[in-house]
Amino acid sequence: MEIIIKTFHGLEEVLAQELRDMGIDNPDVLTRAVRCQGDKALLYRLNYELRTALRILVPIHKWKALNYTDIYEETKRIPWGDYLTSSQSFAIKCNSFSKFFKNTQFALQRVKDGIVDAFRNDHGARPSVDKENPDLWLNLHIYENEVQLLWDSSGEPLFKRGYGKQRGIAPINEVLAAGIIAMSSWDPSQNFYDPMCGSGTFLLEAISMASQTPSQAYREHWHFMNRRDYDRRLWKDVVASAKKKSAPEATRFYASDIDSDAIYNTSINVKNSPIDASPHLWTADFFKIYMGAKPGWVFMNPPYNERLTLDQSIGWHMKVGKVLRERYGGWNICIMSGDQEALKHLGLKANKKIELYNGAIPIMVYFIDIFDR
C-alpha cells in the first residue's frame, strides 16, 4: 500500500532518515510529509516506532471532480465495508485549495452522504458520525479539481506519547523536540542537560532515543485497531520485535528549572513514561549555577514571545550567552527561540541555524560549539 507520513515543516528529511534507518529504500520527501510503500506490518511499525511523525495516512481513492455531485458519486463507489461496519462511527477532516470547490463544508457533506448512502444500499444500515471519538478518521484533500480520500491509521496524533503527560507553560511538541535532537550531533554516549526543562520534553525524548524505546511504547490504541482486518498476532510480533533492540552505552541525563513545579511535572512524567531511567533533576536558576559534569550537550527552550517583551528578551539572551561562554566551555549548545531578533544577541556564532515552527509560532534553532577555555 502507499503510506503517507505527516510531520512538521522542516522535519521532512529527518523523518525520511528515520525511514531509511528502518530499512525503507528511497522514501519520497514531500511538503510536511514523506511517502513510502509498505504492507500492514510496516504500517503498524511506523505507528509504533517513528519519533518525528504526526500521523500515518493511507490513501483510499483519488479522482478528478468537476462539481460536488462528482464528489458524492465517486465516494459512493468506494467499498466502505472494507473500512468500517454499520455499527461503527466515522468523521472527516478537510484540507482544500481549490477555485472549483470553495464551500469546504458542502464538500464534506457530499462525502458523508456518499458513505452513508453506500452503506444503506449495501447493508441496509448506516454508520454514525462522531466528530469527537470516531472509529474511523478520514482526511479529504482537494487541490483544484483533484480529490483524494485518505484513512488516518493513527487516530490520536503521534506526538501524544500515551503516558498522561503533565504539561507546563508553553511546552514544546514531542515530535518537534525529537526532530531537533535528531538534527544535532548528540549521541547517547554524551551527557545531556536541559537547564530550563519545563515538563521535561527534551529530556524524555533524548532518553527514549538513547534506550531505543519505541516512541509509542506506552500507548494502548491506534485507529488501525478498529479495522475489520486488524491482525492482532501481527501487531504483537511488531511490538515484540521492537522491544528486542539492545540499549547503547549509558549516559547521564540532567535537567533543572527555576520553577519547582516544572521539576515536579518532569519527575511525574519520567515516572509515568515507559523509560527505565533515573535522570538527575533539581530546582535551580540557570544564571546562578555551574555545571560540573563532563561536557556534552545543552538543549534549551527558553521563554519567548508573550512571556517577554522584545527589550526584556534581548537582555535575557545576552545574559544567557554570557553564562554559556563563561561556564560551558567544551559543551555543544542547542537553543531554540521564537524571538529571532533577540536570539541574534547571544554573542555566540552558530554552526547551524534551522527555521521551524512550534505550533503556529515560527522559531529559529541555533546549534553552537562553545570553545573550551
PDB file of C-alpha atoms in Angstrom, residues 107-323:
ATOM      1  CA  ALA A 107     -17.740  19.056   0.067  1.00  0.00           C
ATOM      2  CA  LEU A 108     -17.531  17.321   3.455  1.00  0.00           C
ATOM      3  CA  GLN A 109     -21.316  16.870   3.449  1.00  0.00           C
ATOM      4  CA  ARG A 110     -21.212  15.271  -0.004  1.00  0.00           C
ATOM      5  CA  VAL A 111     -18.566  12.776   1.145  1.00  0.00           C
ATOM      6  CA  LYS A 112     -20.591  11.957   4.268  1.00  0.00           C
ATOM      7  CA  ASP A 113     -23.734  11.457   2.145  1.00  0.00           C
ATOM      8  CA  GLY A 114     -21.826   9.181  -0.222  1.00  0.00           C
ATOM      9  CA  ILE A 115     -20.575   6.974   2.622  1.00  0.00           C
ATOM     10  CA  VAL A 116     -23.982   6.791   4.319  1.00  0.00           C
ATOM     11  CA  ASP A 117     -25.888   6.051   1.104  1.00  0.00           C
ATOM     12  CA  ALA A 118     -23.377   3.393   0.038  1.00  0.00           C
ATOM     13  CA  PHE A 119     -23.890   1.617   3.378  1.00  0.00           C
ATOM     14  CA  ARG A 120     -27.670   1.856   3.143  1.00  0.00           C
ATOM     15  CA  ASN A 121     -27.602   0.357  -0.348  1.00  0.00           C
ATOM     16  CA  ASP A 122     -25.188  -2.459   0.516  1.00  0.00           C
ATOM     17  CA  HIS A 123     -26.076  -3.272   4.133  1.00  0.00           C
ATOM     18  CA  GLY A 124     -29.458  -1.750   4.891  1.00  0.00           C
ATOM     19  CA  ALA A 125     -27.979   0.264   7.761  1.00  0.00           C
ATOM     20  CA  ARG A 126     -25.562   3.160   8.098  1.00  0.00           C
ATOM     21  CA  PRO A 127     -22.660   4.137  10.395  1.00  0.00           C
ATOM     22  CA  SER A 128     -22.993   7.220  12.557  1.00  0.00           C
ATOM     23  CA  VAL A 129     -20.930  10.404  12.568  1.00  0.00           C
ATOM     24  CA  ASP A 130     -18.883  11.102  15.709  1.00  0.00           C
ATOM     25  CA  LYS A 131     -16.653  14.170  15.478  1.00  0.00           C
ATOM     26  CA  GLU A 132     -15.088  13.629  18.908  1.00  0.00           C
ATOM     27  CA  ASN A 133     -14.100   9.962  19.051  1.00  0.00           C
ATOM     28  CA  PRO A 134     -14.868   8.162  15.779  1.00  0.00           C
ATOM     29  CA  ASP A 135     -13.812   4.635  14.898  1.00  0.00           C
ATOM     30  CA  LEU A 136     -12.592   5.857  11.508  1.00  0.00           C
ATOM     31  CA  TRP A 137     -10.935   9.196  10.746  1.00  0.00           C
ATOM     32  CA  LEU A 138     -10.923  10.228   7.097  1.00  0.00           C
ATOM     33  CA  ASN A 139      -8.975  13.069   5.502  1.00  0.00           C
ATOM     34  CA  LEU A 140     -10.457  14.787   2.449  1.00  0.00           C
ATOM     35  CA  HIS A 141      -7.815  16.581   0.375  1.00  0.00           C
ATOM     36  CA  ILE A 142      -8.895  18.826  -2.511  1.00  0.00           C
ATOM     37  CA  TYR A 143      -6.387  20.567  -4.765  1.00  0.00           C
ATOM     38  CA  GLU A 144      -8.102  22.388  -7.646  1.00  0.00           C
ATOM     39  CA  ASN A 145     -10.145  19.600  -9.308  1.00  0.00           C
ATOM     40  CA  GLU A 146      -8.235  16.685  -7.749  1.00  0.00           C
ATOM     41  CA  VAL A 147      -9.983  14.973  -4.835  1.00  0.00           C
ATOM     42  CA  GLN A 148      -8.412  12.411  -2.540  1.00  0.00           C
ATOM     43  CA  LEU A 149      -9.694  10.480   0.466  1.00  0.00           C
ATOM     44  CA  LEU A 150      -7.190   9.111   2.973  1.00  0.00           C
ATOM     45  CA  TRP A 151      -7.592   6.911   6.025  1.00  0.00           C
ATOM     46  CA  ASP A 152      -5.885   8.088   9.227  1.00  0.00           C
ATOM     47  CA  SER A 153      -4.445   4.903  10.751  1.00  0.00           C
ATOM     48  CA  SER A 154      -3.168   6.710  13.876  1.00  0.00           C
ATOM     49  CA  GLY A 155      -6.242   8.395  15.322  1.00  0.00           C
ATOM     50  CA  GLU A 156      -4.767  10.496  18.109  1.00  0.00           C
ATOM     51  CA  PRO A 157      -1.744  12.458  16.782  1.00  0.00           C
ATOM     52  CA  LEU A 158       1.522  10.677  17.418  1.00  0.00           C
ATOM     53  CA  PHE A 159       3.078  13.495  19.452  1.00  0.00           C
ATOM     54  CA  LYS A 160       0.791  12.196  22.217  1.00  0.00           C
ATOM     55  CA  ARG A 161       3.128   9.540  23.542  1.00  0.00           C
ATOM     56  CA  GLY A 162       0.476   7.919  25.703  1.00  0.00           C
ATOM     57  CA  TYR A 163       1.740   8.364  29.254  1.00  0.00           C
ATOM     58  CA  GLY A 164      -0.593  11.102  30.507  1.00  0.00           C
ATOM     59  CA  LYS A 165       1.989  13.838  30.445  1.00  0.00           C
ATOM     60  CA  GLN A 166       1.953  16.731  32.917  1.00  0.00           C
ATOM     61  CA  ARG A 167       2.384  19.886  30.831  1.00  0.00           C
ATOM     62  CA  GLY A 168       3.808  23.218  31.901  1.00  0.00           C
ATOM     63  CA  ILE A 169       3.756  26.708  30.353  1.00  0.00           C
ATOM     64  CA  ALA A 170       4.323  26.815  26.566  1.00  0.00           C
ATOM     65  CA  PRO A 171       5.546  23.223  26.217  1.00  0.00           C
ATOM     66  CA  ILE A 172       7.463  22.106  23.158  1.00  0.00           C
ATOM     67  CA  ASN A 173       5.773  19.469  20.993  1.00  0.00           C
ATOM     68  CA  GLU A 174       7.310  15.984  21.393  1.00  0.00           C
ATOM     69  CA  VAL A 175       7.716  15.472  17.641  1.00  0.00           C
ATOM     70  CA  LEU A 176       9.479  18.843  17.321  1.00  0.00           C
ATOM     71  CA  ALA A 177      11.774  18.046  20.259  1.00  0.00           C
ATOM     72  CA  ALA A 178      12.668  14.651  18.777  1.00  0.00           C
ATOM     73  CA  GLY A 179      13.382  16.276  15.417  1.00  0.00           C
ATOM     74  CA  ILE A 180      15.648  18.950  16.918  1.00  0.00           C
ATOM     75  CA  ILE A 181      17.640  16.342  18.855  1.00  0.00           C
ATOM     76  CA  ALA A 182      17.979  14.258  15.698  1.00  0.00           C
ATOM     77  CA  MET A 183      19.292  17.302  13.777  1.00  0.00           C
ATOM     78  CA  SER A 184      22.002  17.837  16.391  1.00  0.00           C
ATOM     79  CA  SER A 185      25.091  15.647  16.516  1.00  0.00           C
ATOM     80  CA  TRP A 186      24.293  14.451  20.055  1.00  0.00           C
ATOM     81  CA  ASP A 187      24.722  10.749  20.594  1.00  0.00           C
ATOM     82  CA  PRO A 188      23.867   8.667  23.682  1.00  0.00           C
ATOM     83  CA  SER A 189      27.494   8.464  24.801  1.00  0.00           C
ATOM     84  CA  GLN A 190      27.445  12.206  25.579  1.00  0.00           C
ATOM     85  CA  ASN A 191      25.988  13.882  28.633  1.00  0.00           C
ATOM     86  CA  PHE A 192      22.634  15.622  28.169  1.00  0.00           C
ATOM     87  CA  TYR A 193      21.462  18.694  30.108  1.00  0.00           C
ATOM     88  CA  ASP A 194      18.294  20.803  29.858  1.00  0.00           C
ATOM     89  CA  PRO A 195      18.603  23.791  32.246  1.00  0.00           C
ATOM     90  CA  MET A 196      15.064  25.096  31.541  1.00  0.00           C
ATOM     91  CA  CYS A 197      13.325  21.762  31.305  1.00  0.00           C
ATOM     92  CA  GLY A 198       9.669  22.777  31.769  1.00  0.00           C
ATOM     93  CA  SER A 199       7.768  19.482  31.690  1.00  0.00           C
ATOM     94  CA  GLY A 200      10.840  17.552  30.516  1.00  0.00           C
ATOM     95  CA  THR A 201      10.031  17.028  26.827  1.00  0.00           C
ATOM     96  CA  PHE A 202      13.605  17.323  25.552  1.00  0.00           C
ATOM     97  CA  LEU A 203      14.794  15.094  28.398  1.00  0.00           C
ATOM     98  CA  LEU A 204      12.207  12.366  27.820  1.00  0.00           C
ATOM     99  CA  GLU A 205      12.717  12.280  24.061  1.00  0.00           C
ATOM    100  CA  ALA A 206      16.501  12.040  24.481  1.00  0.00           C
ATOM    101  CA  ILE A 207      16.265   9.195  26.993  1.00  0.00           C
ATOM    102  CA  SER A 208      13.813   7.400  24.723  1.00  0.00           C
ATOM    103  CA  MET A 209      16.277   7.698  21.824  1.00  0.00           C
ATOM    104  CA  ALA A 210      19.247   6.585  23.923  1.00  0.00           C
ATOM    105  CA  SER A 211      17.437   3.482  25.167  1.00  0.00           C
ATOM    106  CA  GLN A 212      15.910   2.795  21.731  1.00  0.00           C
ATOM    107  CA  THR A 213      12.483   2.751  23.370  1.00  0.00           C
ATOM    108  CA  PRO A 214       9.718   2.953  20.706  1.00  0.00           C
ATOM    109  CA  SER A 215       8.133   6.389  20.794  1.00  0.00           C
ATOM    110  CA  GLN A 216       4.654   4.927  21.393  1.00  0.00           C
ATOM    111  CA  ALA A 217       5.664   2.184  23.836  1.00  0.00           C
ATOM    112  CA  TYR A 218       3.137   3.398  26.433  1.00  0.00           C
ATOM    113  CA  ARG A 219       0.239   3.966  24.083  1.00  0.00           C
ATOM    114  CA  GLU A 220      -2.584   1.434  24.010  1.00  0.00           C
ATOM    115  CA  HIS A 221      -4.738   2.259  20.993  1.00  0.00           C
ATOM    116  CA  TRP A 222      -4.424   3.312  17.354  1.00  0.00           C
ATOM    117  CA  HIS A 223      -7.210   3.571  14.793  1.00  0.00           C
ATOM    118  CA  PHE A 224      -5.840   0.715  12.696  1.00  0.00           C
ATOM    119  CA  MET A 225      -7.069  -1.490  15.568  1.00  0.00           C
ATOM    120  CA  ASN A 226     -10.666  -0.519  14.674  1.00  0.00           C
ATOM    121  CA  ARG A 227     -10.409  -2.016  11.199  1.00  0.00           C
ATOM    122  CA  ARG A 228     -12.108  -5.317  10.384  1.00  0.00           C
ATOM    123  CA  ASP A 229      -8.797  -6.596   9.008  1.00  0.00           C
ATOM    124  CA  TYR A 230      -6.799  -5.737  12.151  1.00  0.00           C
ATOM    125  CA  ASP A 231      -4.271  -8.522  12.742  1.00  0.00           C
ATOM    126  CA  ARG A 232      -3.704  -8.864  16.488  1.00  0.00           C
ATOM    127  CA  ARG A 233      -0.995 -11.516  16.104  1.00  0.00           C
ATOM    128  CA  LEU A 234       0.930  -9.408  13.603  1.00  0.00           C
ATOM    129  CA  TRP A 235       0.711  -6.416  15.949  1.00  0.00           C
ATOM    130  CA  LYS A 236       2.154  -8.483  18.826  1.00  0.00           C
ATOM    131  CA  ASP A 237       5.022  -9.561  16.569  1.00  0.00           C
ATOM    132  CA  VAL A 238       5.780  -5.926  15.681  1.00  0.00           C
ATOM    133  CA  VAL A 239       5.828  -4.912  19.357  1.00  0.00           C
ATOM    134  CA  ALA A 240       7.965  -7.892  20.374  1.00  0.00           C
ATOM    135  CA  SER A 241      10.472  -7.197  17.603  1.00  0.00           C
ATOM    136  CA  ALA A 242      10.841  -3.553  18.615  1.00  0.00           C
ATOM    137  CA  LYS A 243      11.459  -4.482  22.254  1.00  0.00           C
ATOM    138  CA  LYS A 244      14.315  -6.830  21.357  1.00  0.00           C
ATOM    139  CA  LYS A 245      16.642  -3.968  20.449  1.00  0.00           C
ATOM    140  CA  SER A 246      19.591  -3.530  22.781  1.00  0.00           C
ATOM    141  CA  ALA A 247      20.308  -0.241  24.516  1.00  0.00           C
ATOM    142  CA  PRO A 248      23.556   1.560  23.632  1.00  0.00           C
ATOM    143  CA  GLU A 249      26.163   2.778  26.070  1.00  0.00           C
ATOM    144  CA  ALA A 250      24.550   4.541  29.041  1.00  0.00           C
ATOM    145  CA  THR A 251      24.951   8.271  29.537  1.00  0.00           C
ATOM    146  CA  ARG A 252      23.972  10.775  32.192  1.00  0.00           C
ATOM    147  CA  PHE A 253      20.887  12.939  31.866  1.00  0.00           C
ATOM    148  CA  TYR A 254      20.432  16.189  33.775  1.00  0.00           C
ATOM    149  CA  ALA A 255      17.509  18.611  33.951  1.00  0.00           C
ATOM    150  CA  SER A 256      16.854  21.688  36.059  1.00  0.00           C
ATOM    151  CA  ASP A 257      14.430  24.597  36.162  1.00  0.00           C
ATOM    152  CA  ILE A 258      13.991  27.678  38.298  1.00  0.00           C
ATOM    153  CA  ASP A 259      10.339  26.652  38.823  1.00  0.00           C
ATOM    154  CA  SER A 260       9.889  23.842  41.355  1.00  0.00           C
ATOM    155  CA  ASP A 261       6.518  22.981  39.770  1.00  0.00           C
ATOM    156  CA  ALA A 262       8.334  22.283  36.498  1.00  0.00           C
ATOM    157  CA  ILE A 263      10.684  19.863  38.234  1.00  0.00           C
ATOM    158  CA  TYR A 264       7.707  18.178  39.878  1.00  0.00           C
ATOM    159  CA  ASN A 265       5.975  17.819  36.486  1.00  0.00           C
ATOM    160  CA  THR A 266       9.145  16.429  34.940  1.00  0.00           C
ATOM    161  CA  SER A 267       9.587  13.878  37.730  1.00  0.00           C
ATOM    162  CA  ILE A 268       5.981  12.713  37.312  1.00  0.00           C
ATOM    163  CA  ASN A 269       6.415  12.419  33.544  1.00  0.00           C
ATOM    164  CA  VAL A 270       9.607  10.377  33.954  1.00  0.00           C
ATOM    165  CA  LYS A 271       7.822   8.118  36.424  1.00  0.00           C
ATOM    166  CA  ASN A 272       4.782   7.660  34.161  1.00  0.00           C
ATOM    167  CA  SER A 273       6.777   7.042  30.989  1.00  0.00           C
ATOM    168  CA  PRO A 274       7.916   3.583  29.832  1.00  0.00           C
ATOM    169  CA  ILE A 275      11.527   4.715  30.017  1.00  0.00           C
ATOM    170  CA  ASP A 276      13.763   2.999  32.544  1.00  0.00           C
ATOM    171  CA  ALA A 277      15.979   5.895  33.620  1.00  0.00           C
ATOM    172  CA  SER A 278      16.922   7.991  36.639  1.00  0.00           C
ATOM    173  CA  PRO A 279      17.872  11.451  35.391  1.00  0.00           C
ATOM    174  CA  HIS A 280      19.312  13.999  37.799  1.00  0.00           C
ATOM    175  CA  LEU A 281      16.589  16.605  38.466  1.00  0.00           C
ATOM    176  CA  TRP A 282      16.838  19.710  40.620  1.00  0.00           C
ATOM    177  CA  THR A 283      15.389  23.180  41.081  1.00  0.00           C
ATOM    178  CA  ALA A 284      17.967  25.789  40.107  1.00  0.00           C
ATOM    179  CA  ASP A 285      18.449  29.179  38.467  1.00  0.00           C
ATOM    180  CA  PHE A 286      20.471  28.734  35.260  1.00  0.00           C
ATOM    181  CA  PHE A 287      22.217  32.064  35.868  1.00  0.00           C
ATOM    182  CA  LYS A 288      23.449  31.093  39.347  1.00  0.00           C
ATOM    183  CA  ILE A 289      24.894  27.610  38.932  1.00  0.00           C
ATOM    184  CA  TYR A 290      27.990  25.992  37.454  1.00  0.00           C
ATOM    185  CA  MET A 291      27.555  22.663  35.684  1.00  0.00           C
ATOM    186  CA  GLY A 292      30.355  20.427  36.931  1.00  0.00           C
ATOM    187  CA  ALA A 293      29.603  17.405  34.743  1.00  0.00           C
ATOM    188  CA  LYS A 294      31.737  16.272  31.833  1.00  0.00           C
ATOM    189  CA  PRO A 295      30.861  18.412  28.777  1.00  0.00           C
ATOM    190  CA  GLY A 296      28.167  17.093  26.476  1.00  0.00           C
ATOM    191  CA  TRP A 297      25.087  18.790  25.033  1.00  0.00           C
ATOM    192  CA  VAL A 298      22.840  21.528  26.440  1.00  0.00           C
ATOM    193  CA  PHE A 299      19.322  21.750  24.954  1.00  0.00           C
ATOM    194  CA  MET A 300      17.346  24.884  25.825  1.00  0.00           C
ATOM    195  CA  ASN A 301      13.780  26.007  25.168  1.00  0.00           C
ATOM    196  CA  PRO A 302      13.778  29.415  26.888  1.00  0.00           C
ATOM    197  CA  PRO A 303      10.744  31.660  27.425  1.00  0.00           C
ATOM    198  CA  TYR A 304       9.795  33.843  24.476  1.00  0.00           C
ATOM    199  CA  ASN A 305       7.032  35.830  22.738  1.00  0.00           C
ATOM    200  CA  GLU A 306       4.158  36.717  25.083  1.00  0.00           C
ATOM    201  CA  ARG A 307       6.166  35.906  28.201  1.00  0.00           C
ATOM    202  CA  LEU A 308       8.886  38.515  27.497  1.00  0.00           C
ATOM    203  CA  THR A 309       8.865  41.873  25.724  1.00  0.00           C
ATOM    204  CA  LEU A 310      11.499  42.297  22.997  1.00  0.00           C
ATOM    205  CA  ASP A 311      13.713  44.527  25.191  1.00  0.00           C
ATOM    206  CA  GLN A 312      13.483  42.028  28.033  1.00  0.00           C
ATOM    207  CA  SER A 313      14.181  39.178  25.644  1.00  0.00           C
ATOM    208  CA  ILE A 314      17.271  40.842  24.145  1.00  0.00           C
ATOM    209  CA  GLY A 315      18.728  41.469  27.594  1.00  0.00           C
ATOM    210  CA  TRP A 316      17.863  37.948  28.684  1.00  0.00           C
ATOM    211  CA  HIS A 317      19.531  36.372  25.638  1.00  0.00           C
ATOM    212  CA  MET A 318      22.655  38.469  26.237  1.00  0.00           C
ATOM    213  CA  LYS A 319      22.831  37.102  29.793  1.00  0.00           C
ATOM    214  CA  VAL A 320      22.348  33.542  28.521  1.00  0.00           C
ATOM    215  CA  GLY A 321      25.185  33.980  26.024  1.00  0.00           C
ATOM    216  CA  LYS A 322      27.497  35.350  28.737  1.00  0.00           C
ATOM    217  CA  VAL A 323      26.814  32.373  31.026  1.00  0.00           C
TER     218      VAL A 323
END
